mmCIF file of C-alpha atoms in Angstrom:
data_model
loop_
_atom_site.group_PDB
_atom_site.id
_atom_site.type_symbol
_atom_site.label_atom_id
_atom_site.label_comp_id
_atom_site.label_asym_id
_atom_site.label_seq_id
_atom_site.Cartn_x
_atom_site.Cartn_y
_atom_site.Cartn_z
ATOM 1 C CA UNK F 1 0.000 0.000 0.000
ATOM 2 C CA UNK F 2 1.139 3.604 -0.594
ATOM 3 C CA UNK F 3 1.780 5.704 2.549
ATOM 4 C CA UNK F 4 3.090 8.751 3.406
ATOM 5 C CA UNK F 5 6.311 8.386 5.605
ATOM 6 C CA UNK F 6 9.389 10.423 7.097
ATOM 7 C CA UNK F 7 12.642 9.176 8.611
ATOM 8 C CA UNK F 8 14.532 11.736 10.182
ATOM 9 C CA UNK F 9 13.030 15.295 11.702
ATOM 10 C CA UNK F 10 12.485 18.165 9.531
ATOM 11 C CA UNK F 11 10.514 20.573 7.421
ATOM 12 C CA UNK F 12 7.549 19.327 5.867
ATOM 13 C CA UNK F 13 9.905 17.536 2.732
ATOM 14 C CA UNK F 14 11.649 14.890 4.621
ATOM 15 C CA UNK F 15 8.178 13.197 3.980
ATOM 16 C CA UNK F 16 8.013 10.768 0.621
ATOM 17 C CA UNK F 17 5.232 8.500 -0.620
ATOM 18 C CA UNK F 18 6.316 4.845 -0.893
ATOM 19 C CA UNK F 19 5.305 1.381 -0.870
ATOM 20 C CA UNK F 20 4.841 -0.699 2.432
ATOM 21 C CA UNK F 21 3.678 -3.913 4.347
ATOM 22 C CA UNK F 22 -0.118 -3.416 3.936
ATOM 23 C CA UNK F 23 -1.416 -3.862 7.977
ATOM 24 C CA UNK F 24 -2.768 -7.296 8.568
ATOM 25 C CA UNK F 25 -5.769 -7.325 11.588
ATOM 26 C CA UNK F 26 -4.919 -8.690 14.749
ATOM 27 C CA UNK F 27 -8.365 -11.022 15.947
ATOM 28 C CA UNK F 28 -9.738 -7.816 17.783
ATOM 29 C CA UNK F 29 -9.037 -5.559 14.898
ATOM 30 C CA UNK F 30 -10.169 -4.068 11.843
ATOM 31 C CA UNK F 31 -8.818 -3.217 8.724
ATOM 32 C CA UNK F 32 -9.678 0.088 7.273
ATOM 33 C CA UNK F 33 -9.380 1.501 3.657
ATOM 34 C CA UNK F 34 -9.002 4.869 3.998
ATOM 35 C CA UNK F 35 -10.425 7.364 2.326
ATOM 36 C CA UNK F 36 -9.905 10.892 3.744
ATOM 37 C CA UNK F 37 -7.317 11.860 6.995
ATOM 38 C CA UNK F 38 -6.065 14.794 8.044
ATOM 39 C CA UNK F 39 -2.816 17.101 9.054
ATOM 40 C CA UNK F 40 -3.223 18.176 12.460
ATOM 41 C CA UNK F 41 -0.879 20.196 15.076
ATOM 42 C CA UNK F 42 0.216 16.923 16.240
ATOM 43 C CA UNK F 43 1.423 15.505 12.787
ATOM 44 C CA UNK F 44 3.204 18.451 12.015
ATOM 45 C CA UNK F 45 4.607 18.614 15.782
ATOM 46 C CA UNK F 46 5.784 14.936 15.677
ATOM 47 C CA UNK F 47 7.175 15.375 11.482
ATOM 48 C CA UNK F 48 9.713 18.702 13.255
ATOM 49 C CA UNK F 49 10.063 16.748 16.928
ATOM 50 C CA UNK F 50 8.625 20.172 18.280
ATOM 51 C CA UNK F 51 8.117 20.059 21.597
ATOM 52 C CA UNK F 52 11.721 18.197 21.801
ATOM 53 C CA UNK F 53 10.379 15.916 24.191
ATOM 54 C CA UNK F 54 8.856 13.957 21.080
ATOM 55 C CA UNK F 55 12.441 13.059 20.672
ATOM 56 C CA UNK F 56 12.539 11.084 23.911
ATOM 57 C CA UNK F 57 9.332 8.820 23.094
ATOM 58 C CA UNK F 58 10.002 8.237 19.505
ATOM 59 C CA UNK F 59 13.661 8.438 18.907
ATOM 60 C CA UNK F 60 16.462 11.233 20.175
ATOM 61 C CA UNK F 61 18.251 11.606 16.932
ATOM 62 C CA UNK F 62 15.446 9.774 14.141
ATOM 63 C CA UNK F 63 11.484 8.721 14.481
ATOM 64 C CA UNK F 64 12.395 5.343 15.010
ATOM 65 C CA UNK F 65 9.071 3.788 16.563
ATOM 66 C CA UNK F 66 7.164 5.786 14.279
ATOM 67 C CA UNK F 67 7.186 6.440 10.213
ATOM 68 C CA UNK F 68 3.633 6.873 9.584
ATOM 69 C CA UNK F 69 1.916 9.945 10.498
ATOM 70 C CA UNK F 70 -1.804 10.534 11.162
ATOM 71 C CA UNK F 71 -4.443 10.339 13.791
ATOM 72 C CA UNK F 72 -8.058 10.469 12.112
ATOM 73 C CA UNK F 73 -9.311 9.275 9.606
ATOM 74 C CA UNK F 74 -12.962 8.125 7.409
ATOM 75 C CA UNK F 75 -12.873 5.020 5.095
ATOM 76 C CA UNK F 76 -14.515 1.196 4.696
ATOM 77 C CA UNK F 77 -13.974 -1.674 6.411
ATOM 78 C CA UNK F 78 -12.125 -4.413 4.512
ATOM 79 C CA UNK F 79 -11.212 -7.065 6.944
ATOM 80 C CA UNK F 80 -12.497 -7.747 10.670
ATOM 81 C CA UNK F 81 -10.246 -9.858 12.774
ATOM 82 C CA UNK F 82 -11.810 -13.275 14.105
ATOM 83 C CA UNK F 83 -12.882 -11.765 17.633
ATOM 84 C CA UNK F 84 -14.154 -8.738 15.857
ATOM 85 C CA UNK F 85 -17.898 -8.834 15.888
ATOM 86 C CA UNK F 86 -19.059 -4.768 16.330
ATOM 87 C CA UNK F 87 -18.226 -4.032 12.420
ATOM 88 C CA UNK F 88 -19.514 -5.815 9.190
ATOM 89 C CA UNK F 89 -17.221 -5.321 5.830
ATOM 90 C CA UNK F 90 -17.577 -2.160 3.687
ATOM 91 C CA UNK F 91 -19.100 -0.517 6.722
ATOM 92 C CA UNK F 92 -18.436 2.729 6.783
ATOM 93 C CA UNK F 93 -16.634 3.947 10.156
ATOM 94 C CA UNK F 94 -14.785 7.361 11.268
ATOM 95 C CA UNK F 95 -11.991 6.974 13.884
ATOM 96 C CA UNK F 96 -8.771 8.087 15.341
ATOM 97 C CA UNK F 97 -5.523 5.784 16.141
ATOM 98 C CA UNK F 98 -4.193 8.407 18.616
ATOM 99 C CA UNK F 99 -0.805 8.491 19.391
ATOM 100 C CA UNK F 100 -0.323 5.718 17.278
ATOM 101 C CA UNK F 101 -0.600 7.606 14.365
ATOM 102 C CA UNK F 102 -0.832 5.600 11.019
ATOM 103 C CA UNK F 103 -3.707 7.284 9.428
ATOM 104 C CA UNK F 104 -1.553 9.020 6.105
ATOM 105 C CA UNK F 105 -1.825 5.505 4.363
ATOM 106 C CA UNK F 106 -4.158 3.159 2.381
ATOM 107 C CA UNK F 107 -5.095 1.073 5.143
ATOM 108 C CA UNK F 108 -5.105 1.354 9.024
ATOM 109 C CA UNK F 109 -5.779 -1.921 10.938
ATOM 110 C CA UNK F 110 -7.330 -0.544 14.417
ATOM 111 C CA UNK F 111 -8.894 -2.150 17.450
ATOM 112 C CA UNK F 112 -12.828 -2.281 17.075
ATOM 113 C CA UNK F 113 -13.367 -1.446 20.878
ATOM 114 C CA UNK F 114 -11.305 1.654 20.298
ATOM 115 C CA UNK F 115 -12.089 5.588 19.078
ATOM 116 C CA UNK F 116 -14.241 3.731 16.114
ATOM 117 C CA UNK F 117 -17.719 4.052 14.873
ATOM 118 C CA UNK F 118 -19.890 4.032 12.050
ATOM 119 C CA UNK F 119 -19.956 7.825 10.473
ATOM 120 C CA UNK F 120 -22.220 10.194 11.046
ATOM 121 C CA UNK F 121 -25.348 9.212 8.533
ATOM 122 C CA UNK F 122 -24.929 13.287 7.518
ATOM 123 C CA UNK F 123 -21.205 13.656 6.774
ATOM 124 C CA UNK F 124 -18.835 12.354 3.305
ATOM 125 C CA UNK F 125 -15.798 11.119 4.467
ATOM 126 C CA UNK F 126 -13.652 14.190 4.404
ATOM 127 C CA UNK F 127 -16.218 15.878 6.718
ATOM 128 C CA UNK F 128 -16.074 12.905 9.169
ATOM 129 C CA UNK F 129 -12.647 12.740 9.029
ATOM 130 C CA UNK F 130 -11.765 15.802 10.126
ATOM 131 C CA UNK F 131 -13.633 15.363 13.073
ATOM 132 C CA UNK F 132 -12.242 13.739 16.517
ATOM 133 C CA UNK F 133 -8.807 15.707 16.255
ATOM 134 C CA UNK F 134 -10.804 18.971 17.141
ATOM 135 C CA UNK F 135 -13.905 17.896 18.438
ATOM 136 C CA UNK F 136 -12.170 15.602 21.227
ATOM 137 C CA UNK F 137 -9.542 18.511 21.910
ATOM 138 C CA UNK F 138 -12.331 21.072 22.224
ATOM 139 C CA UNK F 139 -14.747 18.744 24.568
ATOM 140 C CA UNK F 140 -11.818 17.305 26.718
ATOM 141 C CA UNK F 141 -10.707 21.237 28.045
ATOM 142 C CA UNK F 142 -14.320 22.529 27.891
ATOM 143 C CA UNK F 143 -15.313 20.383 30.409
ATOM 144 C CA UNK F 144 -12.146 20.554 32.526
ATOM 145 C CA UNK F 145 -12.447 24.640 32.968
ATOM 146 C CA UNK F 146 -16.573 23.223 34.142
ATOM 147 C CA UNK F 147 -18.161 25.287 31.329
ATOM 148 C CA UNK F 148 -21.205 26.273 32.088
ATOM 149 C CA UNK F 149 -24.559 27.834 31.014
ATOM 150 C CA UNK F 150 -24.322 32.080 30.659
ATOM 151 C CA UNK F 151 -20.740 32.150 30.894
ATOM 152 C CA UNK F 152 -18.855 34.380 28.853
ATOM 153 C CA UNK F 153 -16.350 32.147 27.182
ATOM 154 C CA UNK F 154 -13.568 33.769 24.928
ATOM 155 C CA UNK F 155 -11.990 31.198 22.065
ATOM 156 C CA UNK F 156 -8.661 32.602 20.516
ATOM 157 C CA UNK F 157 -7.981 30.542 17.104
ATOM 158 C CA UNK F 158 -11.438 30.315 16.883
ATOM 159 C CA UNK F 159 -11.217 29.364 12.763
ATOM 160 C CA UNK F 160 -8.912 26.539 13.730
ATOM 161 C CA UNK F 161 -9.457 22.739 13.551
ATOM 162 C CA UNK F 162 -9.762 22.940 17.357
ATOM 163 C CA UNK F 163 -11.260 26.480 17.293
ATOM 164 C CA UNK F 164 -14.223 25.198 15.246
ATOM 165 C CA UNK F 165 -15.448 23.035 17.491
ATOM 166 C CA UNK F 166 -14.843 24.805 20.695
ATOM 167 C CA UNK F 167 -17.107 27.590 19.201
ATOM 168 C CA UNK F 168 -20.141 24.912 18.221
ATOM 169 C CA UNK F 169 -19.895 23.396 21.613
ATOM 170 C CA UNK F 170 -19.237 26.427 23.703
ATOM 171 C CA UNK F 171 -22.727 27.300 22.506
ATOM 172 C CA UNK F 172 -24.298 23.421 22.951
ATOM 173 C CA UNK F 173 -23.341 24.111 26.417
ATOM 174 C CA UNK F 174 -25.188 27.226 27.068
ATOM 175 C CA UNK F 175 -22.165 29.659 26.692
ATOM 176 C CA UNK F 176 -22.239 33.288 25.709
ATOM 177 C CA UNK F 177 -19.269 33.000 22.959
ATOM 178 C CA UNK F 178 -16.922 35.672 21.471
ATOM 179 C CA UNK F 179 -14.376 34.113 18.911
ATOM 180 C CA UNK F 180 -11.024 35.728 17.819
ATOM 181 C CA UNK F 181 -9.758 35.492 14.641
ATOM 182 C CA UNK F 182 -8.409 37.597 11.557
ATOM 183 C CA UNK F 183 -10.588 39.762 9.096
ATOM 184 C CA UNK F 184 -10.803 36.777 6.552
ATOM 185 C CA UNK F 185 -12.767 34.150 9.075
ATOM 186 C CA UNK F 186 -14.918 36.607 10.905
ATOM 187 C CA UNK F 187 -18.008 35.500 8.972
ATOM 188 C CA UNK F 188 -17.452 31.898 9.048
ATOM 189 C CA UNK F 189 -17.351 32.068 12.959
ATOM 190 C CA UNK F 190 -20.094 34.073 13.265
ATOM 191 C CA UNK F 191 -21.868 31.134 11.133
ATOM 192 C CA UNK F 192 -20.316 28.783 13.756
ATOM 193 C CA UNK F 193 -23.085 30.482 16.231
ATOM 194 C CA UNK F 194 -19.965 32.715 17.882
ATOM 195 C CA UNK F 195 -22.252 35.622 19.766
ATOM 196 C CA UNK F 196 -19.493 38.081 18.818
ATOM 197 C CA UNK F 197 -16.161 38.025 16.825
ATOM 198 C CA UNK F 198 -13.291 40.565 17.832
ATOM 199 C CA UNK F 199 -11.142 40.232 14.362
ATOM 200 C CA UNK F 200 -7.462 40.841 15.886
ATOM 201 C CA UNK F 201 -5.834 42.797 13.197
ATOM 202 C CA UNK F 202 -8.125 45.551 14.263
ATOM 203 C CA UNK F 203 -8.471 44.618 18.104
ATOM 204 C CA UNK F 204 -6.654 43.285 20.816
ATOM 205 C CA UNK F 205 -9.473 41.267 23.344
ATOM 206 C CA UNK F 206 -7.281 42.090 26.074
ATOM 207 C CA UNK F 207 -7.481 45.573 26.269
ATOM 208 C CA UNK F 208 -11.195 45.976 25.089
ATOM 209 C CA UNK F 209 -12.542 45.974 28.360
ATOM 210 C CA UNK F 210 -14.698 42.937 28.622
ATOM 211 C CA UNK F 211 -14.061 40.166 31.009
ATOM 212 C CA UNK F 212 -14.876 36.284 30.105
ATOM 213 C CA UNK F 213 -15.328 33.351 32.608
ATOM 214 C CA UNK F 214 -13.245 31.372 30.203
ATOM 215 C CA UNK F 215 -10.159 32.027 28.358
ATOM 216 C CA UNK F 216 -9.458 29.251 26.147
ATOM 217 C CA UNK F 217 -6.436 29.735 23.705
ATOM 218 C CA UNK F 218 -6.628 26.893 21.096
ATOM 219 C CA UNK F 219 -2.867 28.229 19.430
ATOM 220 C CA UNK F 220 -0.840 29.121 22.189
ATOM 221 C CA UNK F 221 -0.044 32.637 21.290
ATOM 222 C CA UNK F 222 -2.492 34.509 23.720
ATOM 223 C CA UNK F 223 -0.256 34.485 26.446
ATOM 224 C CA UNK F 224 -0.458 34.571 30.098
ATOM 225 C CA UNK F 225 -0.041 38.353 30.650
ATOM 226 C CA UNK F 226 -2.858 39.424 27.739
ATOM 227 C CA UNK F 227 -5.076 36.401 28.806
ATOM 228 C CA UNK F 228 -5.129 37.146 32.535
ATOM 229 C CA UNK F 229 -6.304 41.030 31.965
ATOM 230 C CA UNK F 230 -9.336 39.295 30.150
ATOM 231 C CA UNK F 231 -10.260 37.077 32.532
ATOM 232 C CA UNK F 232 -12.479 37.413 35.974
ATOM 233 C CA UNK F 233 -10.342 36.394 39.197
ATOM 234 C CA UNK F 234 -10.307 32.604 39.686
ATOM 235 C CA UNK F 235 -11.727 32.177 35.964
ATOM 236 C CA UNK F 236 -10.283 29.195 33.696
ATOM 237 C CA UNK F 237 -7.219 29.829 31.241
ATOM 238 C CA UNK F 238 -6.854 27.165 28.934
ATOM 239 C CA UNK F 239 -3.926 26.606 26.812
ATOM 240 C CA UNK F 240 -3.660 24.360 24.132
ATOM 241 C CA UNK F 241 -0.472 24.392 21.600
ATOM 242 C CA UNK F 242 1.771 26.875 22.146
ATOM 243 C CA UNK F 243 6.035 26.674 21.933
ATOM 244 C CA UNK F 244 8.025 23.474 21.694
ATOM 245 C CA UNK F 245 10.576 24.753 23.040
ATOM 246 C CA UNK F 246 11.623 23.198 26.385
ATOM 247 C CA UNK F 247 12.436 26.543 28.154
ATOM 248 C CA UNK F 248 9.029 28.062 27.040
ATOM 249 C CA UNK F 249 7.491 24.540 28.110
ATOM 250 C CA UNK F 250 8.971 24.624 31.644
ATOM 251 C CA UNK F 251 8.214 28.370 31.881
ATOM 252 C CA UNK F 252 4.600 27.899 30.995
ATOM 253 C CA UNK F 253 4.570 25.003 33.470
ATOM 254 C CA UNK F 254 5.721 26.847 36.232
ATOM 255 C CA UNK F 255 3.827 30.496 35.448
ATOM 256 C CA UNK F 256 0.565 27.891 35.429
ATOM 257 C CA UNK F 257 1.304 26.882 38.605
ATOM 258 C CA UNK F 258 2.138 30.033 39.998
ATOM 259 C CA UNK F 259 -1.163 31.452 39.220
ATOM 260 C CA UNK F 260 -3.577 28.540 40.132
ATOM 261 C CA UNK F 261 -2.045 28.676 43.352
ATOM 262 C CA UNK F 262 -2.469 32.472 43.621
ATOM 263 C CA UNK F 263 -6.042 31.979 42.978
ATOM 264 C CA UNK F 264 -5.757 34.374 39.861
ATOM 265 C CA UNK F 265 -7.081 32.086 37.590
ATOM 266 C CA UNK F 266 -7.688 27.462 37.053
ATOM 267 C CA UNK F 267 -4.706 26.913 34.323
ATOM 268 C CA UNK F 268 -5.806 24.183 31.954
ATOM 269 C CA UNK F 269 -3.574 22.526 30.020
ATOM 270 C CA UNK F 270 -1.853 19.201 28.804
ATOM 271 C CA UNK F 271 -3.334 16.708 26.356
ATOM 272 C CA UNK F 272 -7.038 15.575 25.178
ATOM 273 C CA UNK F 273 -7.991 12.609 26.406
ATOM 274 C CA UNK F 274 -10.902 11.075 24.203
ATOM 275 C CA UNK F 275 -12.976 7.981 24.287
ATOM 276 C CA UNK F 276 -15.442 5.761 22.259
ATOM 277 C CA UNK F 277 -18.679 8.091 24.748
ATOM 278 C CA UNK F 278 -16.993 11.184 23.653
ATOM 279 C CA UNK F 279 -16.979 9.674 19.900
ATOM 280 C CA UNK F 280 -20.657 8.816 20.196
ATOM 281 C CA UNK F 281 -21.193 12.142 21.522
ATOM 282 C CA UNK F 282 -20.072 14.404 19.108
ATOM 283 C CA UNK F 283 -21.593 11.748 17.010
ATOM 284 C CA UNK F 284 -25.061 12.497 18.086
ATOM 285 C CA UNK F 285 -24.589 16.323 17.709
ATOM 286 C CA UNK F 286 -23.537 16.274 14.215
ATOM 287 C CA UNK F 287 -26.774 14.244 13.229
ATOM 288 C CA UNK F 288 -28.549 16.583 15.377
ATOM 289 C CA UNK F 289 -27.556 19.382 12.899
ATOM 290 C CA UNK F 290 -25.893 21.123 15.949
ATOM 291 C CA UNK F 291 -22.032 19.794 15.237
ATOM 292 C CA UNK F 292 -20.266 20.352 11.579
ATOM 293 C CA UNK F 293 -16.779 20.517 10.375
ATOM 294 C CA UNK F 294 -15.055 23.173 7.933
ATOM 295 C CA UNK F 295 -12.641 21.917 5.250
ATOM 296 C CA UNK F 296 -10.243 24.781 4.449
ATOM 297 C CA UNK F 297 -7.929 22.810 1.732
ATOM 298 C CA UNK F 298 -7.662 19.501 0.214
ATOM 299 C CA UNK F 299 -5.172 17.079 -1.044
ATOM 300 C CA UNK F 300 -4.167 13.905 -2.633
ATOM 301 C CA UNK F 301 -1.876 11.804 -0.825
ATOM 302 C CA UNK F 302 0.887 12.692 -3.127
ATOM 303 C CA UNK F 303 0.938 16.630 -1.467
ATOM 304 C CA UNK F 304 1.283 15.282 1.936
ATOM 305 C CA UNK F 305 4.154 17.904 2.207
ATOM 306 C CA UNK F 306 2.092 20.632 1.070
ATOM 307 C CA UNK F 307 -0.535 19.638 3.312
ATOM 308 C CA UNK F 308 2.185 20.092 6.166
ATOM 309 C CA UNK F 309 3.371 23.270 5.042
ATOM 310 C CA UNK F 310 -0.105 24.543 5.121
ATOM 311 C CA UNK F 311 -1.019 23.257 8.688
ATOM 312 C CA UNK F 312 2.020 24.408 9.883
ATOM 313 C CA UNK F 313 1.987 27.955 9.158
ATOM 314 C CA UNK F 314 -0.665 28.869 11.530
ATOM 315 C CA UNK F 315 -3.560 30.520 9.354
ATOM 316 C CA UNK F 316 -5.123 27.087 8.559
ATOM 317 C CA UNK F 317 -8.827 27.353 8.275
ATOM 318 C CA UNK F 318 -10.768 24.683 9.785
ATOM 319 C CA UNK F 319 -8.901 21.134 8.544
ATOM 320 C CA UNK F 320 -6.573 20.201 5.856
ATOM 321 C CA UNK F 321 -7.886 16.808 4.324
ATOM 322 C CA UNK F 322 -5.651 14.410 2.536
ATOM 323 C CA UNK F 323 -7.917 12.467 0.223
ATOM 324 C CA UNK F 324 -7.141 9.338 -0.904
ATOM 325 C CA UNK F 325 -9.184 8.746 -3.472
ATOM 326 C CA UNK F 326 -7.299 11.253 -5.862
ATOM 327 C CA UNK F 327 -10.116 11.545 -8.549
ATOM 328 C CA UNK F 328 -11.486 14.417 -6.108
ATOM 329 C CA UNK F 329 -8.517 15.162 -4.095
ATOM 330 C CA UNK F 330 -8.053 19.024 -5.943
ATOM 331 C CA UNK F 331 -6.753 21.140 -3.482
ATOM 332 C CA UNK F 332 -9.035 24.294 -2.730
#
């Protein structure tokens, strides 16, 4: 099978198509042919070994327990292993291998009981696969900083593949939401259901004045100092993304510490947890009509690097989709 691999850290070209071992089930598996996956922060983060601690759980010098990148994915079930009863061949499932990665190939053989389910009876496969990355992220930290209904929650990145969903489900919760973002994705947040949009070329949230029970920063680049001044005493700061680099990382660690302690604000951070309830979940609320995703580019396969480049450089609207079915993979 063709798949999309990388053996040493780097920019997005130390990645090259080529031909591998084809994944064979294991008896409580399932063998998927994909059709859509994604480029997310954390295919991107592990491709550059940014933060440098990847280094230490994949390989210090070269990803040696890992050459195949990405963690959702849409596609048909070819295969089910001989314990695996939950899925019937050329079912059509959505899932995520998390830190396994594995998803920027043909086929991905994954365990049934896992982050798999049948898609969403309202999405193609590009739209379903671009949905657990975000959607998990974005219900994992809402409901650490306790969301609740009437709260003013502020999203920075709001037009992000995490962004997206923290909007939609800010709202499902009850929230009053104000998204950030730059002139050119005001309007699609606003059609997200964001209450208000502060468009930060033109405005800077933390001086405006207005004070949010939530601060969730879905890039990393709000900051402590800016985030703080927007936020009421003992509200919740949540950080996702941010700077790999291990003095920032310890820095952020301690400053996070610092202020919970202080009672200033709850700092939230650290990594989404998902399971198969959240799956089923967010599952429910995109049939519901009250979920979606937003597809900002597409690509074959073959433009993995592209793909890379275009996730990486921090303006990426909604999800970049790698399509494997190439007759409609034209990037847009």
């Amino acid at each position: 099978m063709k798949a999309a691999v990388y053996d040493r850290y780097g920019p997005p070209d130390v990645l090259r198509i080529e031909e591998v071992e084809k994944p064979v089930p294991k008896d409580n598996e399932v063998l998927v042919r994909i059709r859509a996956t994604t480029v997310c922060a954390a295919d991107w983060r592990m491709r550059k070994a940014d933060p440098f601690l990847v280094r230490f759980m994949i390989g210090l010098w070269q990803p040696k327990k890992l050459r195949i990148l990405g963690m959702e994915f849409a596609g048909e079930v070819e295969l089910a292993g001989k314990a695996a009863t939950r899925f019937a061949e050329n079912d059509w499932v959505f899932g995520s291998t998390g830190f396994k990665f594995g998803a920027h190939a043909e086929y991905v053989s994954v365990p049934e009981d896992g982050t798999l389910a049948i898609m969403p009876v309202n999405m193609t496969f590009e739209e379903a696969a671009a949905v657990l990355f975000g959607g998990i992220s974005a219900l994992h930290f809402l409901r650490r900083a306790n969301i609740q209904p009437r709260q003013r929650v502020l999203i920075d990145g709001s037009s992000g593949s995490v962004g997206i969903f923290a909007v939609q489900l800010a709202k499902y919760f009850g929230a009053h939401v104000t998204g950030v973002c730059s002139t050119a994705n005001v309007e699609l947040v606003k059609s997200l259901g964001a209450d208000a949009v502060v468009d930060y070329t033109k405005e800077d949230f933390s001086t405006a004045g207005r004070i949010y029970d939530v601060v969730f920063d879905t890039v990393g680049k709000s900051g402590f100092s800016r985030s703080l001044r927007a936020l009421k005493r003992g509200g919740f700061y949540v950080r996702v993304g941010g700077s790999g680099r291990l003095l920032s990382m310890v820095g952020g660690m301690l400053r996070g510490k610092w202020v919970s302690m202080t009672g200033a604000a709850k700092v939230v951070s650290g990594v989404a947890k998902g399971s198969p309830a959240d799956q089923a979940f967010l599952k429910e609320l995109i049939e519901a009509g009250k979920l979606k995703t937003v597809i900002g580019r597409r690509y074959p396969l073959e433009k993995i690097a592209e793909a890379h480049r275009y996730a990486e450089a921090g303006h990426k609207k909604g999800h970049a989709v790698i399509l494997l079915d190439c007759r409609s993979a034209i990037e847009s």
